[in-house]
CSV table of C-alpha atoms in Angstrom, one decimal:
chain,number,residue,atom,x,y,z
A,1295,MET,CA,-0.3,0.0,-0.2
A,1296,ALA,CA,2.7,2.1,1.3
A,1297,SER,CA,4.3,1.8,-2.2
A,1298,GLY,CA,1.5,2.5,-4.1
A,1299,ARG,CA,1.1,5.9,-2.8
A,1300,LEU,CA,5.3,6.4,-3.9
A,1301,ARG,CA,4.9,5.5,-7.6
A,1302,PRO,CA,3.6,8.7,-8.6
A,1303,LEU,CA,6.8,10.6,-5.9
A,1304,VAL,CA,9.4,8.4,-8.0
A,1305,SER,CA,7.6,9.2,-11.1
A,1306,PHE,CA,7.9,13.0,-10.7
A,1307,ILE,CA,11.2,12.5,-9.5
A,1308,ARG,CA,12.6,10.8,-12.7
A,1309,GLY,CA,10.9,13.3,-14.9
A,1310,VAL,CA,12.8,16.2,-12.7
A,1311,GLN,CA,16.1,13.7,-13.5
A,1312,ALA,CA,15.4,14.0,-17.5
A,1313,THR,CA,14.8,17.8,-17.5
A,1314,SER,CA,17.2,18.8,-15.1
A,1315,THR,CA,20.9,19.3,-16.0
A,1316,ARG,CA,21.9,19.4,-12.3
A,1317,VAL,CA,20.6,16.1,-10.6
A,1318,SER,CA,21.6,14.6,-6.9
A,1319,PRO,CA,23.4,11.1,-7.0
A,1320,LEU,CA,21.4,9.9,-4.9
A,1321,LEU,CA,18.4,10.7,-7.3
A,1322,GLN,CA,20.3,9.5,-10.3
A,1323,HIS,CA,20.4,5.9,-9.0
A,1324,GLY,CA,16.8,6.2,-8.7
A,1325,CYS,CA,16.3,6.2,-4.9
A,1326,PRO,CA,12.9,7.2,-4.4
A,1327,HIS,CA,13.0,7.9,0.2
A,1328,VAL,CA,15.2,11.3,-0.9
A,1329,VAL,CA,13.3,14.4,-1.7
A,1330,ILE,CA,15.3,17.7,-1.9
A,1331,PRO,CA,13.9,20.7,-0.1
A,1332,PRO,CA,12.4,23.6,-1.7
A,1333,PRO,CA,15.4,27.0,-1.4
A,1334,CYS,CA,15.4,28.8,1.2
A,1335,TYR,CA,15.3,32.7,1.3
A,1336,VAL,CA,16.6,34.9,4.5
A,1337,ARG,CA,15.8,38.1,5.0
A,1338,HIS,CA,18.2,40.1,7.0
A,1339,TYR,CA,16.9,42.7,8.8
A,1340,ALA,CA,18.7,45.6,10.2
A,1341,THR,CA,19.4,45.4,14.1
A,1342,LYS,CA,18.1,48.0,16.7
A,1343,LYS,CA,22.5,49.2,16.9
A,1344,SER,CA,22.8,48.8,13.0
A,1345,LYS,CA,19.4,51.5,13.0
A,1346,ALA,CA,21.1,54.1,16.1
A,1347,LYS,CA,24.4,54.1,14.0
A,1348,ALA,CA,22.9,54.8,10.7
A,1349,LYS,CA,20.7,57.4,12.9
A,1350,GLY,CA,23.7,59.2,14.0
A,1351,GLN,CA,25.2,59.6,11.0
A,1352,VAL,CA,24.7,63.5,9.4
A,1353,ALA,CA,24.9,63.4,5.8
A,1354,LYS,CA,28.2,65.3,4.9
A,1355,VAL,CA,27.5,68.3,2.6
A,1356,SER,CA,30.2,69.5,0.0
A,1357,ILE,CA,29.4,72.9,-2.0
A,1358,ASN,CA,31.3,74.4,-4.7
A,1359,ALA,CA,32.6,78.2,-2.9
A,1360,ALA,CA,32.7,79.5,-6.4
A,1361,LEU,CA,29.3,78.9,-7.0
A,1362,VAL,CA,27.8,80.9,-3.6
A,1363,GLU,CA,30.6,84.2,-3.9
A,1364,ASP,CA,28.2,86.4,-4.5
A,1365,ILE,CA,26.3,85.1,-1.4
A,1366,ILE,CA,29.2,84.6,0.9
A,1367,SER,CA,32.7,83.6,0.4
A,1368,LEU,CA,32.9,79.9,2.3
A,1369,GLU,CA,37.3,79.9,1.9
A,1370,GLU,CA,37.3,82.9,4.3
A,1371,VAL,CA,35.0,81.7,6.7
A,1372,GLN,CA,37.6,78.4,6.8
A,1373,GLU,CA,40.7,80.8,6.9
A,1374,ASP,CA,39.3,82.3,9.9
A,1375,MET,CA,38.4,79.6,11.7
A,1376,ALA,CA,42.0,77.9,10.5
A,1377,THR,CA,43.7,80.9,12.3
A,1378,VAL,CA,41.6,80.3,15.3
A,1379,LEU,CA,43.2,76.9,15.2
A,1380,ALA,CA,46.6,77.9,14.3
A,1381,THR,CA,46.4,80.7,17.5
A,1382,LEU,CA,45.7,78.3,20.0
A,1383,LYS,CA,48.1,76.1,18.7
A,1384,GLU,CA,50.5,79.0,19.1
A,1385,ASP,CA,49.4,79.7,23.0
A,1386,PHE,CA,49.6,76.2,23.6
A,1387,SER,CA,53.2,76.2,22.4
A,1388,ARG,CA,54.5,79.4,24.3
A,1389,ASN,CA,52.5,79.3,27.3
A,1390,LEU,CA,52.1,75.5,28.4
A,1391,GLY,CA,55.8,74.4,28.3
A,1392,ILE,CA,57.1,72.4,31.0
A,1393,ARG,CA,60.6,72.7,30.2
A,1394,THR,CA,62.1,76.3,30.7
A,1395,SER,CA,64.2,78.0,28.1
A,1396,PRO,CA,65.2,81.7,27.5
A,1397,GLY,CA,63.5,81.3,24.4
A,1398,ALA,CA,60.0,81.0,27.1
A,1399,LEU,CA,60.1,84.6,28.0
A,1400,ASP,CA,60.0,85.8,24.3
A,1401,HIS,CA,55.9,85.4,23.9
A,1402,ILE,CA,55.2,87.8,27.0
A,1403,LEU,CA,53.9,91.2,26.2
A,1404,VAL,CA,55.0,94.0,27.7
A,1405,THR,CA,52.3,97.2,28.2
A,1406,THR,CA,54.6,100.1,27.5
A,1407,LYS,CA,53.6,104.3,26.6
A,1408,ASP,CA,54.2,103.1,22.5
A,1409,GLY,CA,51.9,100.1,23.3
A,1410,LYS,CA,52.5,96.4,23.9
A,1411,CYS,CA,55.7,94.8,22.7
A,1412,PRO,CA,57.2,91.9,23.2
A,1413,LEU,CA,59.7,91.0,26.0
A,1414,ASN,CA,62.3,90.0,24.1
A,1415,GLN,CA,62.5,93.4,22.2
A,1416,LEU,CA,62.9,94.9,25.4
A,1417,GLY,CA,65.6,93.5,27.0
A,1418,GLN,CA,68.2,90.8,26.6
A,1419,ILE,CA,67.4,86.9,28.4
A,1420,SER,CA,69.9,84.4,29.2
A,1421,MET,CA,69.6,81.3,31.0
A,1422,LYS,CA,71.7,81.4,34.1
A,1423,SER,CA,71.7,77.9,35.4
A,1424,SER,CA,68.6,75.5,35.1
A,1425,GLN,CA,66.8,77.4,38.0
A,1426,LEU,CA,67.3,80.9,37.1
A,1427,MET,CA,66.9,83.6,34.1
A,1428,VAL,CA,67.9,87.0,33.9
A,1429,VAL,CA,66.3,89.5,31.9
A,1430,ASN,CA,68.7,92.4,31.1
A,1431,MET,CA,67.1,95.9,31.1
A,1432,THR,CA,70.1,98.3,29.8
A,1433,SER,CA,69.0,99.0,26.6
A,1434,ASN,CA,65.5,100.2,27.8
A,1435,PRO,CA,65.9,100.8,31.7
A,1436,GLU,CA,62.8,102.5,31.9
A,1437,ALA,CA,60.5,99.8,30.7
A,1438,THR,CA,61.9,97.9,33.8
A,1439,ALA,CA,58.8,98.2,36.2
A,1440,ALA,CA,56.8,97.4,33.0
A,1441,VAL,CA,58.7,94.2,32.3
A,1442,THR,CA,58.3,92.8,35.9
A,1443,ARG,CA,54.6,93.9,36.0
A,1444,ALA,CA,54.2,91.4,32.9
A,1445,LEU,CA,56.6,88.8,34.3
A,1446,GLN,CA,54.2,88.8,37.4
A,1447,GLU,CA,51.1,88.4,35.5
A,1448,SER,CA,52.2,85.9,33.1
A,1449,SER,CA,50.8,82.2,33.1
A,1450,MET,CA,54.1,81.2,34.2
A,1451,LYS,CA,53.8,81.9,37.8
A,1452,LEU,CA,57.3,84.2,38.3
A,1453,ASN,CA,58.3,85.8,41.0
A,1454,PRO,CA,61.2,87.9,39.5
A,1455,GLU,CA,63.4,89.8,41.6
A,1456,VAL,CA,64.8,93.2,40.3
A,1457,GLU,CA,68.2,94.7,41.1
A,1458,GLY,CA,68.7,98.3,39.0
A,1459,THR,CA,68.9,97.4,35.4
A,1460,ILE,CA,68.9,93.4,36.2
A,1461,ILE,CA,65.5,91.2,36.6
A,1462,ARG,CA,66.6,87.9,38.4
A,1463,VAL,CA,63.3,85.4,37.3
A,1464,PRO,CA,63.7,82.3,39.8
A,1465,ILE,CA,62.5,79.2,37.7
A,1466,PRO,CA,60.1,77.3,39.7
A,1467,LYS,CA,60.1,73.4,40.6
A,1468,VAL,CA,57.8,71.5,38.0
A,1469,THR,CA,55.5,70.3,40.1
A,1470,ARG,CA,52.0,68.1,40.5
A,1471,GLU,CA,50.1,70.8,41.3
A,1472,HIS,CA,51.9,73.1,38.5
A,1473,ARG,CA,51.4,70.7,35.7
A,1474,GLU,CA,47.7,70.3,36.9
A,1475,ASN,CA,47.4,74.5,36.3
A,1476,LEU,CA,49.0,74.2,33.3
A,1477,ALA,CA,46.5,71.8,32.0
A,1478,LYS,CA,43.3,73.7,33.4
A,1479,LEU,CA,45.3,76.8,31.3
A,1480,ALA,CA,45.5,74.4,28.1
A,1481,LYS,CA,41.5,73.8,28.8
A,1482,GLU,CA,40.9,77.9,29.1
A,1483,PHE,CA,42.1,78.5,25.8
A,1484,SER,CA,40.2,75.3,23.8
A,1485,ASN,CA,37.1,76.6,25.6
A,1486,LYS,CA,38.1,80.4,24.8
A,1487,ALA,CA,39.1,78.8,20.9
A,1488,LYS,CA,35.4,77.3,20.5
A,1489,GLU,CA,33.9,80.4,21.5
A,1490,SER,CA,35.5,82.0,18.1
A,1491,VAL,CA,34.8,79.2,16.1
A,1492,ARG,CA,31.2,79.8,17.6
A,1493,ARG,CA,31.8,83.6,16.3
A,1494,VAL,CA,32.8,82.8,13.1
A,1495,ARG,CA,29.9,80.4,12.5
A,1496,THR,CA,27.5,82.9,13.7
A,1497,LYS,CA,28.7,86.1,11.6
A,1498,ALA,CA,28.6,83.4,8.7
A,1499,LEU,CA,24.9,82.6,9.2
A,1500,VAL,CA,23.7,86.3,10.2
A,1501,HIS,CA,25.5,87.2,6.6
A,1502,ILE,CA,23.7,83.8,4.4
A,1503,LYS,CA,20.4,85.3,6.3
A,1504,LYS,CA,20.9,88.8,4.8
A,1505,ALA,CA,21.2,87.3,1.3
A,1506,LYS,CA,18.0,85.6,1.1
A,1507,GLU,CA,16.5,87.2,-1.1
A,1508,GLY,CA,16.6,85.9,-4.5
A,1509,VAL,CA,18.4,82.8,-3.6
A,1510,SER,CA,16.8,79.5,-3.4
A,1511,GLU,CA,15.6,77.9,0.2
A,1512,ASP,CA,17.5,74.6,-0.4
A,1513,THR,CA,20.6,76.9,-1.4
A,1514,VAL,CA,20.2,78.7,1.8
A,1515,ARG,CA,20.4,75.5,3.8
A,1516,LEU,CA,23.0,73.8,1.9
A,1517,ILE,CA,25.3,76.6,2.9
A,1518,GLU,CA,24.0,76.8,6.4
A,1519,LYS,CA,25.1,73.0,6.8
A,1520,GLN,CA,28.5,73.3,4.8
A,1521,VAL,CA,29.2,76.3,7.5
A,1522,GLN,CA,28.0,74.0,10.5
A,1523,GLN,CA,30.0,71.6,9.1
A,1524,MET,CA,33.3,73.8,8.7
A,1525,ALA,CA,32.6,74.8,12.6
A,1526,ASP,CA,32.4,71.2,13.9
A,1527,SER,CA,35.4,69.9,12.0
A,1528,TYR,CA,37.4,72.8,13.9
A,1529,THR,CA,35.9,72.3,16.9
A,1530,ALA,CA,36.8,68.4,16.6
A,1531,ASP,CA,40.2,69.6,16.0
A,1532,ILE,CA,40.4,72.0,19.0
A,1533,ASP,CA,39.7,68.6,21.4
A,1534,LYS,CA,42.3,67.0,20.1
A,1535,GLN,CA,44.8,69.5,20.7
A,1536,LEU,CA,43.7,69.7,24.0
A,1537,ALA,CA,43.5,65.8,24.7
A,1538,THR,CA,47.1,65.8,23.2
A,1539,LYS,CA,48.1,69.1,24.9
A,1540,THR,CA,47.0,67.7,28.6
A,1541,LYS,CA,48.3,63.9,28.5
A,1542,GLU,CA,51.7,65.6,27.8
A,1543,LEU,CA,51.1,68.1,30.5
A,1544,LEU,CA,49.9,65.2,32.7
A,1545,GLY,CA,52.5,62.8,32.0
């Protein structure tokens, strides 16, 4: 009875053998108890994690600056932001050095009757020992008091001693507290840099809004996104500079 029920199945399988170019070896030997399962199609669904990642990604905008130069100069906006980053790097280099050398005092600005002037243009700086620097004010004795005040007010926490036209500058030992203070100062510099980038961005956005007349909304929106991307990029660079400097200062 069972074999009678299988006869139609065997006939079907043999028919498949006759028309198919790729047949299971078992079927070629006429095994009636082997059934080929139907093909399995698998659909891959996005996981919550992949969806969240895709949602967090923002499509980047790239505009040809020449096409929108009548509205705003994107090159000037980028140059202004680049200047902010360059100033931050310079501040880090000049004001936050662990090791002291005669050049460490060069950047200190001294307020004189003729305006602000770098210290190294007013006095001759020399290193007497690892713990003592000397500023010779013989060529500009009238600026001795101003230089002394500038040294006292500098971020290096110096306590100069004046002897006529000679200013002795004891170099404090590099303590953990001093390193931490420098790290805090680095944070302040980076925050000011971020504020400057935001000011550049705000100024650009205001300029774009004023130029809206005669410009499509889509174009305005793309330019605004471009400016925001530039600001985000330079802000990220500032964070990288801060992280590197903090690691250097704290060891």
